Amino acid sequence: MIKVTNLSKHFGDLVVLKDITTEIRKGEVISVIGPSGTGKSTFLRCLNLLEIPTGGTILIDGIPLLDKHTNVPKIRQKIGMVFQSFNLYAHLSVLENLTIGPVKLLGKNRAEADAKAMELLKMVGLAEKRYSFPDELSGGQKQRVAIARCLAMEPEIMLFDEPTSALDPTMVSEVLSVIRRLSREGMTMIIVTHEMEFARNTSSRVFYMDEGVIYEEGTPVQIFDHPQKEKTQAFINRVRSLNFRIRSRDYDLYALQGEMEVFCEKHLVSKKVTGYVVHIAEELLELQTDFTNIELNLSYSEKDGDVQLVCESTGMPVNPLKEDLLEEDIALKLILGRCKTVDYTYTDGKNILVLKIKGE
Ligand code: ADP
Ligand code: MG
């Protein structure tokens, strides 16, 4: 359905896309992941000519998009795009946002366009809001309208550029549910996303972009569980863990606990285990003596459901969890009771404590 060969895009001297070659078949759902600035948005924008590629070819259903004889507006209608920032028409009602394109560009009559729009609004759960204006909607609702508006143009391919990045965490799932529904209905989609659980569960293939190319691609299992190349591995490790740096005794405990809770929730760690993790981290920090340079790292193992907490602190060798110190400390005894393993090492001037907390 989409065939990209040797696609490149330069902005002046800046080479953003070097050489992208790939093929996307009908009904595939591709997640595009990677660090920011690696050209993910530029790649999507080239596919519907919001950016003009510097070189290479793009075939959509066999038709060369960059050929000067091609009827570009007609092909572009096959490709819908949903942006991070919704891009709704602020002065039009929800219903009008959905009908303006079909009436003006597809030549539909008003009644036909209204009927289709209502069907789509029902599908995204917003039929009730048809006469509202965009600024009367929440972010999640706006994005669902944006998706419905895109569908009203009857695209064959949908491109999503970080559709949930501008949303409050509470609204992410309502938008992801709509996208998931489209994938079940067989829509061909390319989705740039930072929602790794979503990418894993919804896509047929994952592209990891870096260095101006599709650096590594594979099934979700290949990319998330067995990445082969160094940069992919580093990226996957980073997104699967939470890092917190502490540089003084006055660190922000509440921010740290909040981030840990969000991380645990994202990985479906139970409330009870999350409580242990947060508590253990607090007690562990309580026992530190040197706060000049502490790194906390929280990670989750999909394999056994365990949560791992690593605390690295520079300074003299001290193990705050040493048994003899523990005798009198009831809180710590409890903590150790909840850890599957506790390992202490001292290397390169760093105290390294690795605590494994049992999942459920
Ligand atoms: P990503 O979506 O992966 O974060 P982008 O595709 O947005 O990356 O951007 C890749 C690089 O291209 C960035 O360095 C960005 O600053 C640059 N870039 C993107 N669009 C333009 C533009 N219109 N003009 C100049 N530079 C751009
Ligand atoms: Mg981007």
XYZ file of C-alpha atoms and ligand atoms in Angstrom:
388
model
C 0.000 0.000 0.000
C 2.890 2.352 0.815
C 6.301 1.754 -0.678
C 9.116 4.067 0.312
C 12.489 3.839 -1.399
C 15.645 5.729 -0.420
C 13.622 8.570 1.055
C 15.720 11.476 2.297
C 14.926 14.879 3.728
C 17.369 17.685 4.419
C 16.629 21.047 6.019
C 19.507 23.110 4.670
C 22.609 21.378 6.000
C 20.661 19.308 8.466
C 20.144 15.750 7.237
C 17.071 14.507 9.067
C 16.151 11.494 6.956
C 19.094 9.830 5.289
C 17.822 6.780 3.531
C 14.495 5.226 4.390
C 13.304 2.179 2.527
C 10.266 0.258 3.658
C 6.975 -1.204 2.610
C 3.702 -1.063 4.500
C 0.899 -3.429 3.587
C -2.834 -2.921 3.818
C -4.177 -3.415 7.337
C -0.798 -3.109 9.024
C -0.449 -1.048 12.169
C 3.049 0.367 12.484
C 4.302 2.047 15.633
C 7.217 4.408 15.171
C 9.340 4.939 18.255
C 12.677 6.588 18.952
C 14.330 9.540 20.693
C 13.028 12.995 19.882
C 14.647 14.795 16.986
C 15.249 11.603 15.014
C 12.858 12.538 12.220
C 9.725 10.589 13.162
C 7.426 13.547 12.459
C 9.360 14.458 9.341
C 8.916 10.903 8.060
C 5.129 11.055 8.536
C 4.967 14.529 7.021
C 6.851 13.358 3.936
C 4.303 10.555 3.442
C 1.519 13.062 2.858
C 3.713 15.779 1.377
C 3.421 18.224 4.246
C 7.184 18.183 3.676
C 8.656 17.729 0.235
C 11.300 14.982 0.364
C 14.798 15.824 -0.815
C 15.178 12.485 -2.563
C 13.731 9.036 -3.019
C 10.336 7.757 -4.070
C 7.014 7.111 -2.364
C 4.423 4.868 -3.977
C 0.875 4.938 -2.638
C -1.119 2.032 -4.090
C 1.472 1.924 -6.842
C 1.120 5.600 -7.741
C 4.305 7.685 -7.436
C 3.519 10.544 -5.073
C 6.449 12.659 -6.199
C 5.843 12.322 -9.919
C 4.806 15.624 -11.440
C 1.997 13.976 -13.440
C 0.379 12.569 -10.311
C -2.877 14.066 -9.067
C -1.489 14.818 -5.624
C -4.651 16.175 -3.928
C -6.505 13.001 -4.878
C -3.851 10.733 -3.366
C -3.493 12.873 -0.289
C -7.181 12.369 0.411
C -6.421 8.715 0.956
C -4.033 9.652 3.763
C -5.447 11.167 6.934
C -3.270 12.691 9.605
C -3.895 13.312 13.299
C -1.590 15.716 15.111
C -0.499 16.087 18.707
C -2.188 19.510 18.823
C -5.614 18.430 17.433
C -5.769 21.268 14.823
C -9.562 21.577 14.977
C -11.332 24.582 13.462
C -12.046 26.654 16.574
C -14.870 28.673 15.005
C -16.823 25.611 13.858
C -18.962 23.272 15.924
C -17.897 19.666 16.348
C -20.383 18.594 13.681
C -19.210 21.273 11.250
C -15.598 20.251 11.854
C -16.570 16.839 10.535
C -18.702 17.940 7.587
C -16.700 20.816 6.081
C -14.165 18.535 4.367
C -16.627 16.027 2.917
C -18.889 18.855 1.617
C -16.140 21.032 0.175
C -13.651 18.427 -0.989
C -15.584 15.205 -1.531
C -18.643 16.932 -2.986
C -21.086 15.305 -0.549
C -24.416 16.942 0.114
C -25.150 18.309 3.570
C -27.553 15.541 4.641
C -25.145 12.812 3.596
C -22.236 14.512 5.343
C -24.285 15.050 8.523
C -25.365 11.428 8.639
C -21.821 10.154 8.219
C -20.531 12.656 10.795
C -23.083 11.522 13.364
C -22.147 7.908 12.780
C -18.490 8.737 13.386
C -19.222 10.873 16.441
C -21.145 7.956 17.909
C -18.202 5.723 17.228
C -15.817 7.976 19.165
C -18.384 8.516 21.929
C -19.100 12.177 21.240
C -22.494 12.305 19.527
C -23.772 14.343 22.459
C -21.189 17.047 21.795
C -22.134 17.668 18.161
C -23.135 21.304 18.746
C -20.249 22.105 21.105
C -17.234 24.114 20.029
C -13.681 22.802 20.381
C -12.819 25.018 23.345
C -15.706 23.500 25.295
C -14.108 20.061 25.092
C -11.389 18.351 27.107
C -8.124 17.450 25.389
C -9.152 13.822 25.084
C -12.481 14.796 23.530
C -10.795 17.191 21.099
C -8.475 14.466 19.951
C -11.366 12.061 19.442
C -13.114 14.724 17.338
C -9.892 15.147 15.358
C -9.831 11.405 14.684
C -13.501 11.399 13.642
C -12.888 14.395 11.376
C -10.037 12.539 9.750
C -12.251 9.464 9.237
C -14.976 11.604 7.676
C -12.658 12.049 4.701
C -12.698 8.259 4.257
C -8.945 7.761 4.294
C -7.323 4.446 3.463
C -4.287 5.175 5.603
C -4.082 7.103 8.841
C -0.972 8.757 10.220
C -0.846 9.690 13.899
C 1.898 11.957 15.204
C 2.074 11.495 18.978
C -1.706 11.674 19.345
C -1.613 11.503 23.145
C 1.464 13.574 23.973
C -0.455 16.788 24.650
C -3.033 15.117 26.878
C -3.447 14.869 30.634
C -2.524 11.344 31.737
C -6.168 10.687 32.628
C -7.230 11.223 29.007
C -4.650 9.136 27.229
C -6.590 5.890 27.385
C -9.828 7.213 25.833
C -7.855 8.248 22.750
C -5.824 5.044 22.609
C -9.048 3.023 22.832
C -10.388 4.730 19.716
C -7.148 4.023 17.837
C -7.212 0.427 19.011
C -10.761 0.088 17.685
C -9.637 1.365 14.280
C -6.870 -1.178 14.233
C -9.375 -3.964 14.919
C -11.466 -2.704 12.037
C -8.485 -3.125 9.744
C -7.406 0.480 9.183
C -3.852 0.836 7.901
C -2.076 3.083 10.377
C 1.331 4.524 11.172
C 1.527 5.835 14.714
C 4.399 7.799 16.213
C 4.066 7.220 19.931
C 5.775 7.185 23.302
C 3.137 4.855 24.738
C 5.177 1.681 24.749
C 2.506 -0.615 26.189
C 0.139 0.561 23.492
C 2.766 0.063 20.783
C 3.444 -3.429 22.068
C -0.192 -4.482 22.233
C -1.604 -2.808 19.159
C 0.972 -2.805 16.403
C 1.901 -5.476 13.945
C 5.370 -3.973 13.451
C 7.521 -1.470 15.270
C 10.015 0.889 13.638
C 12.779 2.257 15.826
C 14.086 5.417 14.192
C 17.554 6.811 14.767
C 20.417 8.219 12.692
C 18.096 9.236 9.849
C 17.007 5.697 9.076
C 14.688 2.972 10.323
C 17.499 1.761 12.532
C 15.740 -1.444 13.574
C 12.325 -2.904 12.861
C 10.474 -5.974 13.946
C 7.472 -7.370 15.719
C 6.718 -5.816 19.119
C 8.277 -8.850 20.800
C 11.461 -8.515 18.735
C 11.851 -4.803 19.390
C 10.734 -4.619 23.014
C 12.058 -7.926 24.327
C 14.962 -8.761 22.046
C 16.312 -5.605 20.404
C 19.401 -6.529 18.414
C 21.209 -3.250 17.906
C 22.940 -1.121 20.479
C 20.914 2.083 20.176
C 17.616 0.232 20.190
C 18.669 -1.627 23.324
C 19.683 1.588 25.073
C 16.408 3.267 24.133
C 14.240 0.360 25.235
C 16.090 0.131 28.545
C 15.609 3.810 29.148
C 11.877 3.820 28.523
C 11.392 0.764 30.656
C 12.893 2.361 33.693
C 12.548 5.497 35.717
C 15.588 7.482 36.805
C 15.744 9.965 39.586
C 18.824 12.004 40.476
C 19.332 13.441 43.903
C 21.939 16.114 44.500
C 21.120 17.305 48.011
C 19.298 16.353 51.170
C 16.511 18.742 50.124
C 15.385 16.566 47.212
C 11.717 16.582 46.254
C 10.365 13.421 47.851
C 6.789 14.025 46.709
C 7.763 14.430 43.075
C 9.791 11.240 43.301
C 6.919 9.292 44.840
C 4.478 10.690 42.280
C 6.689 9.632 39.382
C 7.120 6.187 40.875
C 3.362 5.773 41.202
C 2.788 6.824 37.587
C 5.515 4.438 36.425
C 4.041 1.534 38.400
C 0.546 2.274 37.166
C 1.773 2.287 33.579
C 3.231 -1.168 34.078
C 0.095 -2.414 35.807
C 1.895 -2.997 39.102
C -0.745 -3.542 41.809
C -1.583 -0.747 44.241
C -0.216 -2.826 47.097
C 3.171 -3.477 45.492
C 3.346 0.159 44.358
C 2.859 1.151 48.001
C 5.768 -1.095 49.033
C 8.003 0.311 46.312
C 7.316 3.919 47.266
C 7.783 3.119 50.938
C 11.013 1.190 50.383
C 12.460 4.026 48.289
C 11.641 6.548 50.991
C 13.180 4.451 53.765
C 16.238 3.714 51.674
C 16.839 7.408 51.097
C 16.217 8.098 54.760
C 19.202 5.854 55.530
C 21.619 7.585 53.184
C 24.392 9.668 54.672
C 25.926 11.260 51.586
C 23.427 13.077 49.351
C 25.870 14.706 46.937
C 25.213 12.224 44.162
C 22.488 9.601 44.354
C 20.816 7.921 41.403
C 17.660 5.917 41.887
C 16.485 3.656 39.121
C 13.179 1.848 39.095
C 12.457 -0.822 36.526
C 9.857 -3.440 35.902
C 10.439 -6.925 34.600
C 7.681 -8.174 32.306
C 8.992 -11.663 32.721
C 8.335 -12.184 36.414
C 6.436 -9.016 37.321
C 9.140 -7.995 39.794
C 10.049 -4.398 40.396
C 13.715 -3.575 40.755
C 15.022 -0.593 42.650
C 18.665 0.359 42.224
C 20.245 3.002 44.388
C 23.718 4.250 43.456
C 25.437 6.704 45.737
C 28.952 8.060 45.554
C 30.998 8.352 48.726
C 32.630 6.123 51.303
C 31.579 2.482 51.279
C 28.510 2.078 53.479
C 25.778 -0.464 53.208
C 22.785 1.045 54.967
C 20.971 -2.279 54.853
C 23.652 -4.258 56.698
C 22.090 -6.867 58.925
C 23.647 -5.802 62.226
C 22.322 -2.295 61.826
C 18.984 -3.766 61.109
C 18.355 -5.587 64.339
C 16.732 -2.593 65.978
C 15.028 -1.112 62.976
C 11.529 -2.476 62.528
C 10.728 -0.480 59.378
C 13.784 -1.898 57.706
C 13.026 -5.420 58.769
C 9.656 -5.018 57.112
C 11.279 -3.722 53.965
C 13.673 -6.615 53.786
C 10.745 -8.940 54.285
C 9.183 -7.510 51.160
C 12.297 -7.749 49.006
C 13.026 -10.952 47.194
C 16.734 -10.139 47.087
C 18.996 -7.348 48.280
C 22.490 -7.061 46.830
C 25.149 -4.611 47.841
C 28.374 -3.881 45.976
C 30.922 -1.113 46.052
C 32.522 -0.283 42.703
C 34.185 2.792 41.203
C 33.555 4.822 44.332
C 29.865 3.966 44.264
C 27.646 2.136 46.693
C 25.258 0.095 44.611
C 22.199 -1.460 46.186
C 19.927 -3.628 44.085
C 16.568 -4.479 45.621
C 14.117 -6.805 43.950
C 10.562 -6.396 45.099
C 8.151 -9.249 44.539
C 5.363 -8.577 42.102
C 2.050 -10.296 42.632
P 10.938 13.816 15.920
O 9.513 13.858 15.465
O 11.561 12.464 15.835
O 11.122 14.414 17.272
P 11.332 15.787 13.832
O 10.994 15.093 12.569
O 10.292 16.688 14.392
O 11.800 14.714 14.916
O 12.628 16.654 13.643
C 13.858 16.112 13.248
C 14.871 17.226 13.117
O 14.515 18.064 12.031
C 14.975 18.128 14.329
O 16.316 18.434 14.528
C 14.172 19.339 13.930
O 14.654 20.481 14.587
C 14.424 19.402 12.440
N 13.313 20.024 11.701
C 12.039 19.547 11.647
N 11.258 20.328 10.868
C 12.069 21.329 10.417
C 11.869 22.471 9.554
N 10.671 22.703 8.994
N 12.926 23.258 9.331
C 14.130 22.998 9.877
N 14.393 21.961 10.679
C 13.389 21.128 10.953
Mg 7.821 14.574 16.432
